[in-house]
mmCIF file with all atom_site columns, C-alpha atoms in Angstrom:
data_model
loop_
_atom_site.group_PDB
_atom_site.id
_atom_site.type_symbol
_atom_site.label_atom_id
_atom_site.label_alt_id
_atom_site.label_comp_id
_atom_site.label_asym_id
_atom_site.label_entity_id
_atom_site.label_seq_id
_atom_site.pdbx_PDB_ins_code
_atom_site.Cartn_x
_atom_site.Cartn_y
_atom_site.Cartn_z
_atom_site.occupancy
_atom_site.B_iso_or_equiv
_atom_site.pdbx_formal_charge
_atom_site.auth_seq_id
_atom_site.auth_comp_id
_atom_site.auth_asym_id
_atom_site.auth_atom_id
_atom_site.pdbx_PDB_model_num
ATOM 1  C CA . MET A 1 1  ? 81.976 29.935 19.272 1.00 54.00 ? 1  MET A CA 1
ATOM 2  C CA . SER A 1 2  ? 82.156 31.870 22.830 1.00 63.00 ? 2  SER A CA 1
ATOM 3  C CA . THR A 1 3  ? 81.339 30.004 25.938 1.00 87.00 ? 3  THR A CA 1
ATOM 4  C CA . GLU A 1 4  ? 80.473 31.635 29.283 1.00 91.00 ? 4  GLU A CA 1
ATOM 5  C CA . PRO A 1 5  ? 82.861 31.126 32.030 1.00 95.00 ? 5  PRO A CA 1
ATOM 6  C CA . VAL A 1 6  ? 82.070 28.749 34.741 1.00 97.00 ? 6  VAL A CA 1
ATOM 7  C CA . ARG A 1 7  ? 82.820 28.689 38.486 1.00 97.00 ? 7  ARG A CA 1
ATOM 8  C CA . THR A 1 8  ? 82.236 26.575 41.448 1.00 98.00 ? 8  THR A CA 1
ATOM 9  C CA . CYS A 1 9  ? 80.125 27.896 44.451 1.00 98.00 ? 9  CYS A CA 1
ATOM 10 C CA . VAL A 1 10 ? 82.377 27.529 47.773 1.00 98.00 ? 10 VAL A CA 1
ATOM 11 C CA . GLY A 1 11 ? 79.029 26.537 49.739 1.00 97.00 ? 11 GLY A CA 1
ATOM 12 C CA . CYS A 1 12 ? 77.387 23.804 47.578 1.00 97.00 ? 12 CYS A CA 1
ATOM 13 C CA . ARG A 1 13 ? 80.205 22.904 45.256 1.00 97.00 ? 13 ARG A CA 1
ATOM 14 C CA . GLN A 1 14 ? 77.930 22.967 42.353 1.00 98.00 ? 14 GLN A CA 1
ATOM 15 C CA . ARG A 1 15 ? 79.165 24.507 39.000 1.00 97.00 ? 15 ARG A CA 1
ATOM 16 C CA . ALA A 1 16 ? 77.504 27.480 37.571 1.00 97.00 ? 16 ALA A CA 1
ATOM 17 C CA . ALA A 1 17 ? 77.733 30.454 35.366 1.00 97.00 ? 17 ALA A CA 1
ATOM 18 C CA . LYS A 1 18 ? 79.917 33.120 36.805 1.00 96.00 ? 18 LYS A CA 1
ATOM 19 C CA . ARG A 1 19 ? 77.269 35.658 36.310 1.00 95.00 ? 19 ARG A CA 1
ATOM 20 C CA . GLU A 1 20 ? 74.737 33.579 38.529 1.00 96.00 ? 20 GLU A CA 1
ATOM 21 C CA . LEU A 1 21 ? 77.209 33.722 41.338 1.00 97.00 ? 21 LEU A CA 1
ATOM 22 C CA . LEU A 1 22 ? 78.495 36.290 43.885 1.00 97.00 ? 22 LEU A CA 1
ATOM 23 C CA . ARG A 1 23 ? 81.976 37.304 43.810 1.00 98.00 ? 23 ARG A CA 1
ATOM 24 C CA . VAL A 1 24 ? 83.882 37.640 47.269 1.00 98.00 ? 24 VAL A CA 1
ATOM 25 C CA . THR A 1 25 ? 87.327 38.822 48.088 1.00 97.00 ? 25 THR A CA 1
ATOM 26 C CA . ALA A 1 26 ? 89.209 39.072 51.197 1.00 95.00 ? 26 ALA A CA 1
ATOM 27 C CA . GLY A 1 27 ? 89.198 42.511 52.770 1.00 93.00 ? 27 GLY A CA 1
ATOM 28 C CA . SER A 1 28 ? 88.624 44.090 55.908 1.00 91.00 ? 28 SER A CA 1
ATOM 29 C CA . ASP A 1 29 ? 85.439 45.398 58.038 1.00 88.00 ? 29 ASP A CA 1
ATOM 30 C CA . ALA A 1 30 ? 84.674 48.481 59.264 1.00 87.00 ? 30 ALA A CA 1
ATOM 31 C CA . HIS A 1 31 ? 86.856 48.012 62.121 1.00 89.00 ? 31 HIS A CA 1
ATOM 32 C CA . GLY A 1 32 ? 89.849 47.210 60.050 1.00 90.00 ? 32 GLY A CA 1
ATOM 33 C CA . GLN A 1 33 ? 89.710 43.430 60.940 1.00 92.00 ? 33 GLN A CA 1
ATOM 34 C CA . PRO A 1 34 ? 90.116 40.641 57.848 1.00 94.00 ? 34 PRO A CA 1
ATOM 35 C CA . ALA A 1 35 ? 86.885 39.797 56.372 1.00 95.00 ? 35 ALA A CA 1
ATOM 36 C CA . VAL A 1 36 ? 85.214 38.141 53.367 1.00 96.00 ? 36 VAL A CA 1
ATOM 37 C CA . VAL A 1 37 ? 83.672 41.215 51.658 1.00 96.00 ? 37 VAL A CA 1
ATOM 38 C CA . PRO A 1 38 ? 81.238 40.898 48.757 1.00 97.00 ? 38 PRO A CA 1
ATOM 39 C CA . ASP A 1 39 ? 82.038 42.295 45.234 1.00 97.00 ? 39 ASP A CA 1
ATOM 40 C CA . PRO A 1 40 ? 78.929 42.305 42.957 1.00 95.00 ? 40 PRO A CA 1
ATOM 41 C CA . THR A 1 41 ? 80.337 43.787 40.186 1.00 95.00 ? 41 THR A CA 1
ATOM 42 C CA . ALA A 1 42 ? 83.742 41.828 40.334 1.00 93.00 ? 42 ALA A CA 1
ATOM 43 C CA . THR A 1 43 ? 86.189 44.143 40.075 1.00 95.00 ? 43 THR A CA 1
ATOM 44 C CA . ALA A 1 44 ? 87.977 43.991 42.872 1.00 94.00 ? 44 ALA A CA 1
ATOM 45 C CA . PRO A 1 45 ? 91.638 43.427 42.749 1.00 94.00 ? 45 PRO A CA 1
ATOM 46 C CA . GLY A 1 46 ? 93.090 39.915 44.320 1.00 92.00 ? 46 GLY A CA 1
ATOM 47 C CA . ARG A 1 47 ? 91.997 36.559 44.728 1.00 94.00 ? 47 ARG A CA 1
ATOM 48 C CA . GLY A 1 48 ? 88.288 35.835 44.575 1.00 96.00 ? 48 GLY A CA 1
ATOM 49 C CA . ALA A 1 49 ? 85.636 33.205 45.260 1.00 97.00 ? 49 ALA A CA 1
ATOM 50 C CA . HIS A 1 50 ? 82.355 32.524 44.317 1.00 98.00 ? 50 HIS A CA 1
ATOM 51 C CA . LEU A 1 51 ? 79.104 31.913 45.750 1.00 97.00 ? 51 LEU A CA 1
ATOM 52 C CA . HIS A 1 52 ? 75.431 31.156 45.145 1.00 97.00 ? 52 HIS A CA 1
ATOM 53 C CA . PRO A 1 53 ? 73.800 34.390 46.449 1.00 96.00 ? 53 PRO A CA 1
ATOM 54 C CA . THR A 1 54 ? 71.566 32.277 48.850 1.00 96.00 ? 54 THR A CA 1
ATOM 55 C CA . ALA A 1 55 ? 71.371 31.827 52.554 1.00 94.00 ? 55 ALA A CA 1
ATOM 56 C CA . GLU A 1 56 ? 71.687 28.025 52.069 1.00 96.00 ? 56 GLU A CA 1
ATOM 57 C CA . CYS A 1 57 ? 75.135 28.323 50.138 1.00 97.00 ? 57 CYS A CA 1
ATOM 58 C CA . TYR A 1 58 ? 76.159 31.103 52.667 1.00 97.00 ? 58 TYR A CA 1
ATOM 59 C CA . GLU A 1 59 ? 75.757 28.910 55.470 1.00 97.00 ? 59 GLU A CA 1
ATOM 60 C CA . LEU A 1 60 ? 77.428 25.635 53.954 1.00 97.00 ? 60 LEU A CA 1
ATOM 61 C CA . ALA A 1 61 ? 80.444 27.959 53.177 1.00 97.00 ? 61 ALA A CA 1
ATOM 62 C CA . VAL A 1 62 ? 80.690 28.942 56.744 1.00 96.00 ? 62 VAL A CA 1
ATOM 63 C CA . ARG A 1 63 ? 80.118 25.772 58.228 1.00 96.00 ? 63 ARG A CA 1
ATOM 64 C CA . ARG A 1 64 ? 82.589 24.109 55.994 1.00 95.00 ? 64 ARG A CA 1
ATOM 65 C CA . ARG A 1 65 ? 85.088 27.280 56.663 1.00 94.00 ? 65 ARG A CA 1
ATOM 66 C CA . ALA A 1 66 ? 85.321 27.293 52.913 1.00 96.00 ? 66 ALA A CA 1
ATOM 67 C CA . PHE A 1 67 ? 85.964 30.974 52.346 1.00 96.00 ? 67 PHE A CA 1
ATOM 68 C CA . ALA A 1 68 ? 89.590 31.226 54.396 1.00 95.00 ? 68 ALA A CA 1
ATOM 69 C CA . ARG A 1 69 ? 90.451 28.146 52.360 1.00 95.00 ? 69 ARG A CA 1
ATOM 70 C CA . ALA A 1 70 ? 89.310 29.330 49.064 1.00 96.00 ? 70 ALA A CA 1
ATOM 71 C CA . LEU A 1 71 ? 90.688 33.072 49.362 1.00 96.00 ? 71 LEU A CA 1
ATOM 72 C CA . ARG A 1 72 ? 94.080 31.402 50.682 1.00 95.00 ? 72 ARG A CA 1
ATOM 73 C CA . HIS A 1 73 ? 93.969 33.255 53.821 1.00 93.00 ? 73 HIS A CA 1
ATOM 74 C CA . GLU A 1 74 ? 95.380 32.076 57.252 1.00 90.00 ? 74 GLU A CA 1
ATOM 75 C CA . GLY A 1 75 ? 93.371 32.909 60.213 1.00 86.00 ? 75 GLY A CA 1
ATOM 76 C CA . VAL A 1 76 ? 89.758 33.970 60.868 1.00 88.00 ? 76 VAL A CA 1
ATOM 77 C CA . LEU A 1 77 ? 87.971 35.941 58.435 1.00 93.00 ? 77 LEU A CA 1
ATOM 78 C CA . SER A 1 78 ? 84.730 37.709 59.484 1.00 95.00 ? 78 SER A CA 1
ATOM 79 C CA . THR A 1 79 ? 81.528 36.764 57.227 1.00 95.00 ? 79 THR A CA 1
ATOM 80 C CA . ALA A 1 80 ? 79.396 39.255 58.394 1.00 94.00 ? 80 ALA A CA 1
ATOM 81 C CA . ALA A 1 81 ? 79.556 41.860 55.454 1.00 94.00 ? 81 ALA A CA 1
ATOM 82 C CA . VAL A 1 82 ? 78.438 38.970 53.117 1.00 96.00 ? 82 VAL A CA 1
ATOM 83 C CA . GLU A 1 83 ? 75.597 37.897 55.319 1.00 95.00 ? 83 GLU A CA 1
ATOM 84 C CA . GLU A 1 84 ? 74.357 41.288 55.482 1.00 94.00 ? 84 GLU A CA 1
ATOM 85 C CA . TYR A 1 85 ? 74.401 41.958 51.679 1.00 95.00 ? 85 TYR A CA 1
ATOM 86 C CA . LEU A 1 86 ? 72.538 38.643 51.194 1.00 95.00 ? 86 LEU A CA 1
ATOM 87 C CA . ALA A 1 87 ? 70.031 39.707 53.787 1.00 93.00 ? 87 ALA A CA 1
ATOM 88 C CA . SER A 1 88 ? 69.607 43.012 51.706 1.00 92.00 ? 88 SER A CA 1
ATOM 89 C CA . ARG A 1 89 ? 68.963 41.396 48.759 1.00 85.00 ? 89 ARG A CA 1
ATOM 90 C CA . ALA A 1 90 ? 66.743 39.069 50.283 1.00 73.00 ? 90 ALA A CA 1
ATOM 91 C CA . ASP A 1 91 ? 64.534 41.910 51.892 1.00 66.00 ? 91 ASP A CA 1
ATOM 92 C CA . PRO A 1 92 ? 61.365 42.502 49.926 1.00 62.00 ? 92 PRO A CA 1
ATOM 93 C CA . PRO A 1 93 ? 61.160 46.078 48.370 1.00 57.00 ? 93 PRO A CA 1
#
């Protein structure tokens, strides 16, 4: 009997199936500055955090400064890449 992996959203703190959440990792932006980077295929190396792919959970995570804590990163992480990724998913085709 196989069970599906469960992760906790860093925004709303609700548990959900791993496939329902967006994985993010610590990386760098286009200017080489530390940033939170979306990893929709969940294949990037390193520590990851999970987030419901909604604006509400994203805003909660930013407000709570949850990305740096979950990714165990000291200092400020830009979240613009995640915001752009979520906005591109929300745009109608």
